[in-house]
Amino acid sequence: MAGSSGLGGGARGGQGPGTGPGAALRAPRAPLLLAALLLGAYSLCALPGRCPPAARAPAPAPAPAEPPRAARSPGAPGLPVARGPGRRRFPQALIVGVKKGGTRALLEFLRLHPDVRALGSEPHFFDSNLMPRTLDGQITMEKTPSYFVTREAPGRIHGMSPDTKLIVVVRNPVTRAISDYAQTLSKTPGLPSFHALAFRHGLGAVDTAWSAVRIGLYAQHLEHWLRYFPLSRFLFVSGERLVSQPAAELGRVQDFLGLRRVVTDKHFYFNATKGFPCLRKAQGSRRPRCLGGSKGRPHPRVPEAVVRRLRDFYRPFNRKFYQMTGQDFGWD
C-alpha cells in the first residue's frame, strides 16, 4: 500500500508531474513517439500507391526547355543566321549620301543586279532581324543619306568594318538645297521662303546653320570621313549623270563593287514628263516602273540673284572637293 500511496500520493503531496524519480527518462517519450509516427507516415507516402492523392505533395513542374540558340554568322558576329540558303551579314557597301542627291534612284537601279541584296531606306544594318540573307558572291547594301553629314557615322562604321565600300551620290549643291527645301515645303506649307532661310538679314551672309545649305559643303564632310577611311574606299557618283546617263554611272558603280556589268542601257528609258530615267523592267515585275511620285516634284521659283549668291558661296568648296576626289563635277 505504501508503494501505491507513494505513486498516487506524489500528486496529492504537491509534487508536479515532471518531478520525482525517473522523470528525466519519462519526459521525452511523447515527443519521440510523435516524431516516429510522422517519420513513418512520410515513409509510407513516399512509396507509390501508399498515400492518398490529397496528401501527396505535387511534383515540381518541369523546367521550361531552353530555346535553341541561333547559329552565328561568321561574316557578321552577333547576327543569327536565317534558316535557308545564304547567311546574314553586315553590309559590305553603304550609300552614305547625300540627301536629295539621287541615292534612292541609285539603290533602286542596283536592285536590278542579281548579286546585290539591298536593304530598304531605313538604317538597320545593326538590326539582325532585318538583315537579308545573301549567298557567297552577293553583296549586301544599305543606304542612309544622312551618314555623310553625321559626325559620329564614320567612326561607328569603321569600327564595324574598316573594309566597307562607301558610295556618295553628289549633286550641284545649289540645286540640291532647293530640292531639299521643296521636299520640306511639301510637308510644311507655312515654311518661310527659300532665301529667307538661306541668308541672314535679307541677302546677308549665307546661313550655314541651315541644314539645306550645310549638306552641300561636301569638302568639309569628306575631310572628316578621310580621318577614318582612305580615299580608295569611296566612289563619288554624279547625281546629274545618274539622270542623263544612268547606265554609264551604274557601270562605274558595278565596277567599284566588283560586280559584273549586268545593269545596262537596256534597263532604262527616259520619262520626259518626270524628267527622270525609269526602269523598263523593275525587279519582280513585268511592267516598267518609275520612282515614287515624290521624285521629280517641281521646285519653287527662287530669284536669280539668290541662285548667283549661292553659286559664289559654294564655288571654293566645290573646287576643293574636285581636288580631293580627283573629279570635276562641272557645277561652276
mmCIF file of C-alpha atoms in Angstrom:
data_model
loop_
_atom_site.group_PDB
_atom_site.id
_atom_site.type_symbol
_atom_site.label_atom_id
_atom_site.label_comp_id
_atom_site.label_asym_id
_atom_site.label_seq_id
_atom_site.Cartn_x
_atom_site.Cartn_y
_atom_site.Cartn_z
ATOM 1 C CA MET A 1 0.000 0.000 0.000
ATOM 2 C CA ALA A 2 2.990 2.198 0.762
ATOM 3 C CA GLY A 3 4.124 1.798 -2.891
ATOM 4 C CA SER A 4 0.678 2.634 -4.131
ATOM 5 C CA SER A 5 0.465 5.552 -1.727
ATOM 6 C CA GLY A 6 3.869 6.759 -2.920
ATOM 7 C CA LEU A 7 2.916 6.822 -6.638
ATOM 8 C CA GLY A 8 -0.546 8.331 -6.134
ATOM 9 C CA GLY A 9 0.276 10.478 -3.175
ATOM 10 C CA GLY A 10 3.068 12.337 -5.067
ATOM 11 C CA ALA A 11 0.488 14.399 -6.923
ATOM 12 C CA ARG A 12 -1.560 14.950 -3.943
ATOM 13 C CA GLY A 13 1.519 15.720 -1.838
ATOM 14 C CA GLY A 14 2.402 18.729 -4.017
ATOM 15 C CA GLN A 15 4.880 17.093 -6.482
ATOM 16 C CA GLY A 16 4.303 18.159 -10.095
ATOM 17 C CA PRO A 17 4.039 15.724 -12.961
ATOM 18 C CA GLY A 18 7.653 16.285 -14.021
ATOM 19 C CA THR A 19 9.170 15.645 -10.614
ATOM 20 C CA GLY A 20 10.111 12.523 -8.813
ATOM 21 C CA PRO A 21 12.401 9.605 -9.561
ATOM 22 C CA GLY A 22 12.819 8.739 -13.321
ATOM 23 C CA ALA A 23 11.155 11.949 -14.519
ATOM 24 C CA ALA A 24 14.176 12.753 -16.733
ATOM 25 C CA LEU A 25 13.643 9.493 -18.652
ATOM 26 C CA ARG A 26 9.847 9.772 -18.882
ATOM 27 C CA ALA A 27 9.657 13.337 -20.127
ATOM 28 C CA PRO A 28 10.938 12.950 -23.728
ATOM 29 C CA ARG A 29 8.854 9.886 -24.591
ATOM 30 C CA ALA A 30 5.879 11.859 -26.058
ATOM 31 C CA PRO A 31 7.917 13.992 -28.464
ATOM 32 C CA LEU A 32 9.936 10.981 -29.563
ATOM 33 C CA LEU A 33 6.756 8.970 -30.170
ATOM 34 C CA LEU A 34 5.230 11.807 -32.245
ATOM 35 C CA ALA A 35 8.381 12.156 -34.356
ATOM 36 C CA ALA A 36 8.423 8.395 -35.003
ATOM 37 C CA LEU A 37 4.776 8.460 -36.162
ATOM 38 C CA LEU A 38 5.403 11.372 -38.540
ATOM 39 C CA LEU A 39 8.520 9.738 -39.992
ATOM 40 C CA GLY A 40 6.607 6.526 -40.595
ATOM 41 C CA ALA A 41 3.767 8.334 -42.318
ATOM 42 C CA TYR A 42 6.199 10.226 -44.545
ATOM 43 C CA SER A 43 7.974 6.972 -45.451
ATOM 44 C CA LEU A 44 4.694 5.304 -46.431
ATOM 45 C CA CYS A 45 3.664 8.272 -48.588
ATOM 46 C CA ALA A 46 6.980 8.148 -50.386
ATOM 47 C CA LEU A 47 6.024 4.674 -51.741
ATOM 48 C CA PRO A 48 3.854 4.545 -54.880
ATOM 49 C CA GLY A 49 0.162 3.960 -54.126
ATOM 50 C CA ARG A 50 0.595 4.085 -50.336
ATOM 51 C CA CYS A 51 -0.507 7.684 -49.808
ATOM 52 C CA PRO A 52 -3.899 9.227 -50.634
ATOM 53 C CA PRO A 53 -3.693 11.628 -53.576
ATOM 54 C CA ALA A 54 -4.700 14.637 -51.492
ATOM 55 C CA ALA A 55 -1.819 14.046 -49.102
ATOM 56 C CA ARG A 56 0.818 13.641 -51.778
ATOM 57 C CA ALA A 57 2.970 16.721 -52.445
ATOM 58 C CA PRO A 58 2.648 17.944 -56.030
ATOM 59 C CA ALA A 59 5.541 17.089 -58.268
ATOM 60 C CA PRO A 60 7.580 20.117 -59.265
ATOM 61 C CA ALA A 61 6.800 21.428 -62.749
ATOM 62 C CA PRO A 62 9.485 20.595 -65.279
ATOM 63 C CA ALA A 63 11.765 23.478 -66.142
ATOM 64 C CA PRO A 64 10.918 25.029 -69.495
ATOM 65 C CA ALA A 65 13.180 23.856 -72.229
ATOM 66 C CA GLU A 66 15.759 26.462 -73.250
ATOM 67 C CA PRO A 67 15.099 27.643 -76.778
ATOM 68 C CA PRO A 68 17.790 26.591 -79.196
ATOM 69 C CA ARG A 69 20.438 29.195 -79.745
ATOM 70 C CA ALA A 70 20.620 30.610 -83.229
ATOM 71 C CA ALA A 71 23.759 29.866 -85.110
ATOM 72 C CA ARG A 72 26.086 32.790 -85.520
ATOM 73 C CA SER A 73 27.212 34.020 -88.849
ATOM 74 C CA PRO A 74 30.972 34.118 -89.300
ATOM 75 C CA GLY A 75 30.512 37.040 -91.662
ATOM 76 C CA ALA A 76 28.630 39.151 -89.130
ATOM 77 C CA PRO A 77 29.407 38.329 -85.475
ATOM 78 C CA GLY A 78 26.318 38.519 -83.323
ATOM 79 C CA LEU A 79 23.825 38.122 -86.158
ATOM 80 C CA PRO A 80 21.682 34.972 -86.145
ATOM 81 C CA VAL A 81 21.798 33.003 -89.352
ATOM 82 C CA ALA A 82 18.433 32.755 -91.055
ATOM 83 C CA ARG A 83 17.258 29.269 -91.880
ATOM 84 C CA GLY A 84 17.500 28.562 -95.566
ATOM 85 C CA PRO A 85 20.076 29.432 -98.191
ATOM 86 C CA GLY A 86 22.575 32.174 -97.505
ATOM 87 C CA ARG A 87 23.530 33.922 -94.305
ATOM 88 C CA ARG A 88 23.068 37.279 -92.633
ATOM 89 C CA ARG A 89 25.935 39.758 -92.903
ATOM 90 C CA PHE A 90 26.627 43.384 -92.220
ATOM 91 C CA PRO A 91 26.520 45.451 -95.420
ATOM 92 C CA GLN A 92 29.722 45.306 -97.432
ATOM 93 C CA ALA A 93 28.773 48.568 -99.157
ATOM 94 C CA LEU A 94 26.904 51.634 -97.966
ATOM 95 C CA ILE A 95 25.377 54.538 -99.852
ATOM 96 C CA VAL A 96 26.177 57.211 -97.273
ATOM 97 C CA GLY A 97 24.949 60.346 -99.021
ATOM 98 C CA VAL A 98 23.788 62.795 -99.893
ATOM 99 C CA LYS A 99 20.186 63.698 -99.239
ATOM 100 C CA LYS A 100 18.381 64.794 -102.449
ATOM 101 C CA GLY A 101 21.416 63.746 -104.463
ATOM 102 C CA GLY A 102 19.927 60.667 -106.103
ATOM 103 C CA THR A 103 20.570 57.950 -103.510
ATOM 104 C CA ARG A 104 17.114 56.409 -103.843
ATOM 105 C CA ALA A 105 17.446 56.149 -107.617
ATOM 106 C CA LEU A 106 20.871 54.517 -107.330
ATOM 107 C CA LEU A 107 19.611 51.959 -104.829
ATOM 108 C CA GLU A 108 16.613 51.058 -106.997
ATOM 109 C CA PHE A 109 18.806 50.708 -110.085
ATOM 110 C CA LEU A 110 21.272 48.465 -108.236
ATOM 111 C CA ARG A 111 18.449 46.190 -107.130
ATOM 112 C CA LEU A 112 18.214 45.029 -110.722
ATOM 113 C CA HIS A 113 21.533 43.238 -110.254
ATOM 114 C CA PRO A 114 21.155 39.604 -109.158
ATOM 115 C CA ASP A 115 24.260 39.810 -106.965
ATOM 116 C CA VAL A 116 23.036 42.768 -104.907
ATOM 117 C CA ARG A 117 20.819 42.408 -101.851
ATOM 118 C CA ALA A 118 19.762 45.894 -100.833
ATOM 119 C CA LEU A 119 18.057 46.846 -97.616
ATOM 120 C CA GLY A 120 15.308 49.417 -97.599
ATOM 121 C CA SER A 121 15.725 53.095 -96.865
ATOM 122 C CA GLU A 122 15.827 52.641 -93.078
ATOM 123 C CA PRO A 123 19.232 52.472 -91.379
ATOM 124 C CA HIS A 124 19.043 48.927 -89.924
ATOM 125 C CA PHE A 125 22.363 47.293 -90.649
ATOM 126 C CA PHE A 126 22.855 46.865 -86.870
ATOM 127 C CA ASP A 127 19.441 45.181 -86.616
ATOM 128 C CA SER A 128 19.807 41.410 -87.002
ATOM 129 C CA ASN A 129 16.102 40.930 -87.615
ATOM 130 C CA LEU A 130 16.121 42.949 -90.818
ATOM 131 C CA MET A 131 19.369 41.756 -92.324
ATOM 132 C CA PRO A 132 18.714 39.988 -95.636
ATOM 133 C CA ARG A 133 20.230 36.612 -96.498
ATOM 134 C CA THR A 134 22.994 36.620 -99.071
ATOM 135 C CA LEU A 135 24.793 33.852 -100.889
ATOM 136 C CA ASP A 136 28.519 33.711 -101.493
ATOM 137 C CA GLY A 137 29.375 36.236 -104.171
ATOM 138 C CA GLN A 138 26.430 38.507 -103.343
ATOM 139 C CA ILE A 139 26.773 41.951 -101.779
ATOM 140 C CA THR A 140 24.571 43.326 -99.018
ATOM 141 C CA MET A 141 23.908 47.053 -99.370
ATOM 142 C CA GLU A 142 22.093 49.733 -97.438
ATOM 143 C CA LYS A 143 21.596 53.459 -97.931
ATOM 144 C CA THR A 144 21.223 56.244 -95.415
ATOM 145 C CA PRO A 145 21.952 59.682 -96.894
ATOM 146 C CA SER A 146 22.376 61.352 -93.510
ATOM 147 C CA TYR A 147 25.528 59.342 -92.735
ATOM 148 C CA PHE A 148 27.724 61.638 -94.839
ATOM 149 C CA VAL A 149 26.897 64.678 -92.687
ATOM 150 C CA THR A 150 26.706 62.910 -89.305
ATOM 151 C CA ARG A 151 29.852 63.376 -87.227
ATOM 152 C CA GLU A 152 29.616 60.019 -85.452
ATOM 153 C CA ALA A 153 28.889 57.943 -88.546
ATOM 154 C CA PRO A 154 32.401 57.362 -89.977
ATOM 155 C CA GLY A 155 33.822 56.240 -86.636
ATOM 156 C CA ARG A 156 30.969 53.836 -85.997
ATOM 157 C CA ILE A 157 31.088 52.376 -89.496
ATOM 158 C CA HIS A 158 34.861 51.998 -89.337
ATOM 159 C CA GLY A 159 34.517 50.233 -86.001
ATOM 160 C CA MET A 160 32.034 47.824 -87.582
ATOM 161 C CA SER A 161 34.053 47.133 -90.724
ATOM 162 C CA PRO A 162 37.027 49.176 -91.942
ATOM 163 C CA ASP A 163 36.754 47.480 -95.348
ATOM 164 C CA THR A 164 33.259 48.776 -96.077
ATOM 165 C CA LYS A 165 32.883 50.325 -99.532
ATOM 166 C CA LEU A 166 31.334 53.777 -99.403
ATOM 167 C CA ILE A 167 29.288 55.383 -102.173
ATOM 168 C CA VAL A 168 28.461 59.089 -102.135
ATOM 169 C CA VAL A 169 25.972 60.491 -104.665
ATOM 170 C CA VAL A 170 26.578 64.232 -105.014
ATOM 171 C CA ARG A 171 24.730 66.927 -106.893
ATOM 172 C CA ASN A 172 25.166 70.636 -107.579
ATOM 173 C CA PRO A 173 24.811 71.979 -104.018
ATOM 174 C CA VAL A 174 22.621 74.906 -105.099
ATOM 175 C CA THR A 175 20.146 72.649 -106.926
ATOM 176 C CA ARG A 176 20.342 70.145 -104.078
ATOM 177 C CA ALA A 177 19.483 72.831 -101.490
ATOM 178 C CA ILE A 178 16.453 73.993 -103.494
ATOM 179 C CA SER A 179 15.284 70.384 -103.885
ATOM 180 C CA ASP A 180 15.719 69.847 -100.156
ATOM 181 C CA TYR A 181 13.629 72.939 -99.485
ATOM 182 C CA ALA A 182 10.939 71.769 -101.928
ATOM 183 C CA GLN A 183 10.626 68.472 -100.075
ATOM 184 C CA THR A 184 10.312 70.215 -96.702
ATOM 185 C CA LEU A 185 7.836 72.723 -98.127
ATOM 186 C CA SER A 186 5.592 69.901 -99.356
ATOM 187 C CA LYS A 187 5.330 68.674 -95.776
ATOM 188 C CA THR A 188 5.271 72.100 -94.090
ATOM 189 C CA PRO A 189 3.291 74.502 -96.302
ATOM 190 C CA GLY A 190 3.798 77.502 -93.988
ATOM 191 C CA LEU A 191 7.580 77.449 -94.316
ATOM 192 C CA PRO A 192 9.344 80.804 -94.879
ATOM 193 C CA SER A 193 10.749 81.494 -98.341
ATOM 194 C CA PHE A 194 13.930 79.803 -99.523
ATOM 195 C CA HIS A 195 16.044 82.956 -99.491
ATOM 196 C CA ALA A 196 14.753 83.921 -96.032
ATOM 197 C CA LEU A 197 16.191 80.650 -94.701
ATOM 198 C CA ALA A 198 19.364 80.613 -96.800
ATOM 199 C CA PHE A 199 20.597 84.079 -95.787
ATOM 200 C CA ARG A 200 20.811 86.065 -92.614
ATOM 201 C CA HIS A 201 19.269 89.546 -92.603
ATOM 202 C CA GLY A 202 17.888 89.584 -96.118
ATOM 203 C CA LEU A 203 20.723 88.830 -98.540
ATOM 204 C CA GLY A 204 23.431 88.999 -95.890
ATOM 205 C CA ALA A 205 25.775 86.136 -95.006
ATOM 206 C CA VAL A 206 24.820 82.631 -96.071
ATOM 207 C CA ASP A 207 23.368 80.752 -93.114
ATOM 208 C CA THR A 208 25.386 77.533 -92.928
ATOM 209 C CA ALA A 209 23.436 76.520 -89.831
ATOM 210 C CA TRP A 210 20.513 75.686 -92.107
ATOM 211 C CA SER A 211 20.853 72.020 -92.999
ATOM 212 C CA ALA A 212 19.818 72.561 -96.622
ATOM 213 C CA VAL A 213 22.902 74.758 -97.062
ATOM 214 C CA ARG A 214 25.259 72.863 -94.745
ATOM 215 C CA ILE A 215 24.832 69.495 -96.511
ATOM 216 C CA GLY A 216 26.307 70.991 -99.709
ATOM 217 C CA LEU A 217 29.684 71.682 -98.073
ATOM 218 C CA TYR A 218 30.942 68.358 -99.438
ATOM 219 C CA ALA A 219 34.654 69.082 -98.950
ATOM 220 C CA GLN A 220 34.210 69.690 -95.225
ATOM 221 C CA HIS A 221 32.252 66.484 -94.716
ATOM 222 C CA LEU A 222 34.720 64.451 -96.758
ATOM 223 C CA GLU A 223 37.660 65.765 -94.709
ATOM 224 C CA HIS A 224 36.079 64.256 -91.619
ATOM 225 C CA TRP A 225 35.484 60.885 -93.311
ATOM 226 C CA LEU A 226 39.082 60.731 -94.527
ATOM 227 C CA ARG A 227 40.229 60.579 -90.909
ATOM 228 C CA TYR A 228 38.799 57.068 -90.816
ATOM 229 C CA PHE A 229 38.788 55.759 -94.396
ATOM 230 C CA PRO A 230 41.251 56.131 -97.267
ATOM 231 C CA LEU A 231 40.003 57.749 -100.452
ATOM 232 C CA SER A 232 40.199 54.367 -102.196
ATOM 233 C CA ARG A 233 37.202 53.170 -100.171
ATOM 234 C CA PHE A 234 34.966 55.838 -101.759
ATOM 235 C CA LEU A 235 33.125 56.123 -105.046
ATOM 236 C CA PHE A 236 31.604 59.514 -105.872
ATOM 237 C CA VAL A 237 28.608 59.288 -108.184
ATOM 238 C CA SER A 238 27.341 62.300 -110.112
ATOM 239 C CA GLY A 239 23.670 62.882 -109.412
ATOM 240 C CA GLU A 240 23.383 64.776 -112.700
ATOM 241 C CA ARG A 241 24.882 61.939 -114.763
ATOM 242 C CA LEU A 242 22.733 59.439 -112.893
ATOM 243 C CA VAL A 243 19.799 61.209 -114.582
ATOM 244 C CA SER A 244 21.328 61.903 -118.007
ATOM 245 C CA GLN A 245 23.469 58.737 -118.337
ATOM 246 C CA PRO A 246 22.183 56.191 -115.792
ATOM 247 C CA ALA A 247 23.758 53.139 -117.430
ATOM 248 C CA ALA A 248 27.207 54.770 -117.549
ATOM 249 C CA GLU A 249 27.114 55.727 -113.867
ATOM 250 C CA LEU A 250 25.778 52.275 -112.951
ATOM 251 C CA GLY A 251 28.691 50.773 -114.845
ATOM 252 C CA ARG A 252 31.128 52.666 -112.614
ATOM 253 C CA VAL A 253 29.271 51.537 -109.514
ATOM 254 C CA GLN A 254 29.247 47.891 -110.584
ATOM 255 C CA ASP A 255 32.996 48.041 -111.282
ATOM 256 C CA PHE A 256 33.633 49.603 -107.875
ATOM 257 C CA LEU A 257 31.664 46.850 -106.147
ATOM 258 C CA GLY A 258 33.441 44.119 -108.112
ATOM 259 C CA LEU A 259 30.249 43.067 -109.887
ATOM 260 C CA ARG A 260 29.583 42.014 -113.437
ATOM 261 C CA ARG A 261 28.105 44.771 -115.591
ATOM 262 C CA VAL A 262 24.597 43.379 -115.655
ATOM 263 C CA VAL A 263 22.624 46.646 -115.433
ATOM 264 C CA THR A 264 22.987 48.357 -118.828
ATOM 265 C CA ASP A 265 21.181 50.696 -121.235
ATOM 266 C CA LYS A 266 18.515 48.107 -121.934
ATOM 267 C CA HIS A 267 17.128 48.558 -118.417
ATOM 268 C CA PHE A 268 16.304 52.274 -118.745
ATOM 269 C CA TYR A 269 14.142 54.695 -120.662
ATOM 270 C CA PHE A 270 13.790 58.427 -120.090
ATOM 271 C CA ASN A 271 10.427 59.711 -118.855
ATOM 272 C CA ALA A 272 10.104 63.213 -120.276
ATOM 273 C CA THR A 273 7.141 64.043 -118.023
ATOM 274 C CA LYS A 274 9.018 63.330 -114.797
ATOM 275 C CA GLY A 275 12.403 64.331 -116.171
ATOM 276 C CA PHE A 276 13.958 61.142 -114.785
ATOM 277 C CA PRO A 277 15.051 57.769 -116.140
ATOM 278 C CA CYS A 278 12.676 54.903 -115.374
ATOM 279 C CA LEU A 279 13.186 51.151 -115.290
ATOM 280 C CA ARG A 280 11.950 49.197 -118.287
ATOM 281 C CA LYS A 281 11.510 46.132 -116.104
ATOM 282 C CA ALA A 282 11.503 46.582 -112.359
ATOM 283 C CA GLN A 283 12.658 43.785 -110.096
ATOM 284 C CA GLY A 284 9.932 41.148 -109.777
ATOM 285 C CA SER A 285 7.637 42.920 -112.242
ATOM 286 C CA ARG A 286 6.824 42.656 -115.919
ATOM 287 C CA ARG A 287 5.868 46.318 -116.266
ATOM 288 C CA PRO A 288 8.067 49.424 -116.473
ATOM 289 C CA ARG A 289 8.349 51.414 -113.282
ATOM 290 C CA CYS A 290 9.417 54.919 -112.307
ATOM 291 C CA LEU A 291 10.383 56.118 -108.867
ATOM 292 C CA GLY A 292 7.668 57.336 -106.500
ATOM 293 C CA GLY A 293 5.557 60.410 -107.044
ATOM 294 C CA SER A 294 7.769 62.448 -104.685
ATOM 295 C CA LYS A 295 10.639 62.154 -107.157
ATOM 296 C CA GLY A 296 10.821 64.891 -109.752
ATOM 297 C CA ARG A 297 8.482 67.247 -107.889
ATOM 298 C CA PRO A 298 8.573 70.822 -109.247
ATOM 299 C CA HIS A 299 10.890 73.247 -107.469
ATOM 300 C CA PRO A 300 9.667 76.584 -106.145
ATOM 301 C CA ARG A 301 10.805 79.652 -108.032
ATOM 302 C CA VAL A 302 13.967 81.115 -106.496
ATOM 303 C CA PRO A 303 15.163 84.597 -107.592
ATOM 304 C CA GLU A 304 18.207 84.516 -109.855
ATOM 305 C CA ALA A 305 20.083 86.847 -107.506
ATOM 306 C CA VAL A 306 19.718 84.269 -104.736
ATOM 307 C CA VAL A 307 20.976 81.476 -107.001
ATOM 308 C CA ARG A 308 24.023 83.552 -108.034
ATOM 309 C CA ARG A 309 24.881 84.327 -104.417
ATOM 310 C CA LEU A 310 24.772 80.661 -103.506
ATOM 311 C CA ARG A 311 26.879 79.682 -106.527
ATOM 312 C CA ASP A 312 29.519 82.195 -105.473
ATOM 313 C CA PHE A 313 29.379 80.900 -101.922
ATOM 314 C CA TYR A 314 29.805 77.232 -102.877
ATOM 315 C CA ARG A 315 32.462 77.775 -105.582
ATOM 316 C CA PRO A 316 35.590 77.484 -103.352
ATOM 317 C CA PHE A 317 34.128 74.468 -101.536
ATOM 318 C CA ASN A 318 33.292 72.810 -104.860
ATOM 319 C CA ARG A 319 36.805 73.328 -106.226
ATOM 320 C CA LYS A 320 38.336 71.869 -103.089
ATOM 321 C CA PHE A 321 36.003 68.890 -103.404
ATOM 322 C CA TYR A 322 37.105 68.398 -107.045
ATOM 323 C CA GLN A 323 40.738 68.363 -105.906
ATOM 324 C CA MET A 324 40.084 65.928 -103.070
ATOM 325 C CA THR A 325 38.171 63.445 -105.229
ATOM 326 C CA GLY A 326 40.032 63.914 -108.495
ATOM 327 C CA GLN A 327 36.706 64.537 -110.269
ATOM 328 C CA ASP A 328 35.347 67.702 -111.831
ATOM 329 C CA PHE A 329 31.566 67.612 -111.494
ATOM 330 C CA GLY A 330 31.082 70.724 -113.601
ATOM 331 C CA TRP A 331 28.996 72.735 -111.160
ATOM 332 C CA ASP A 332 30.882 76.012 -111.784
#
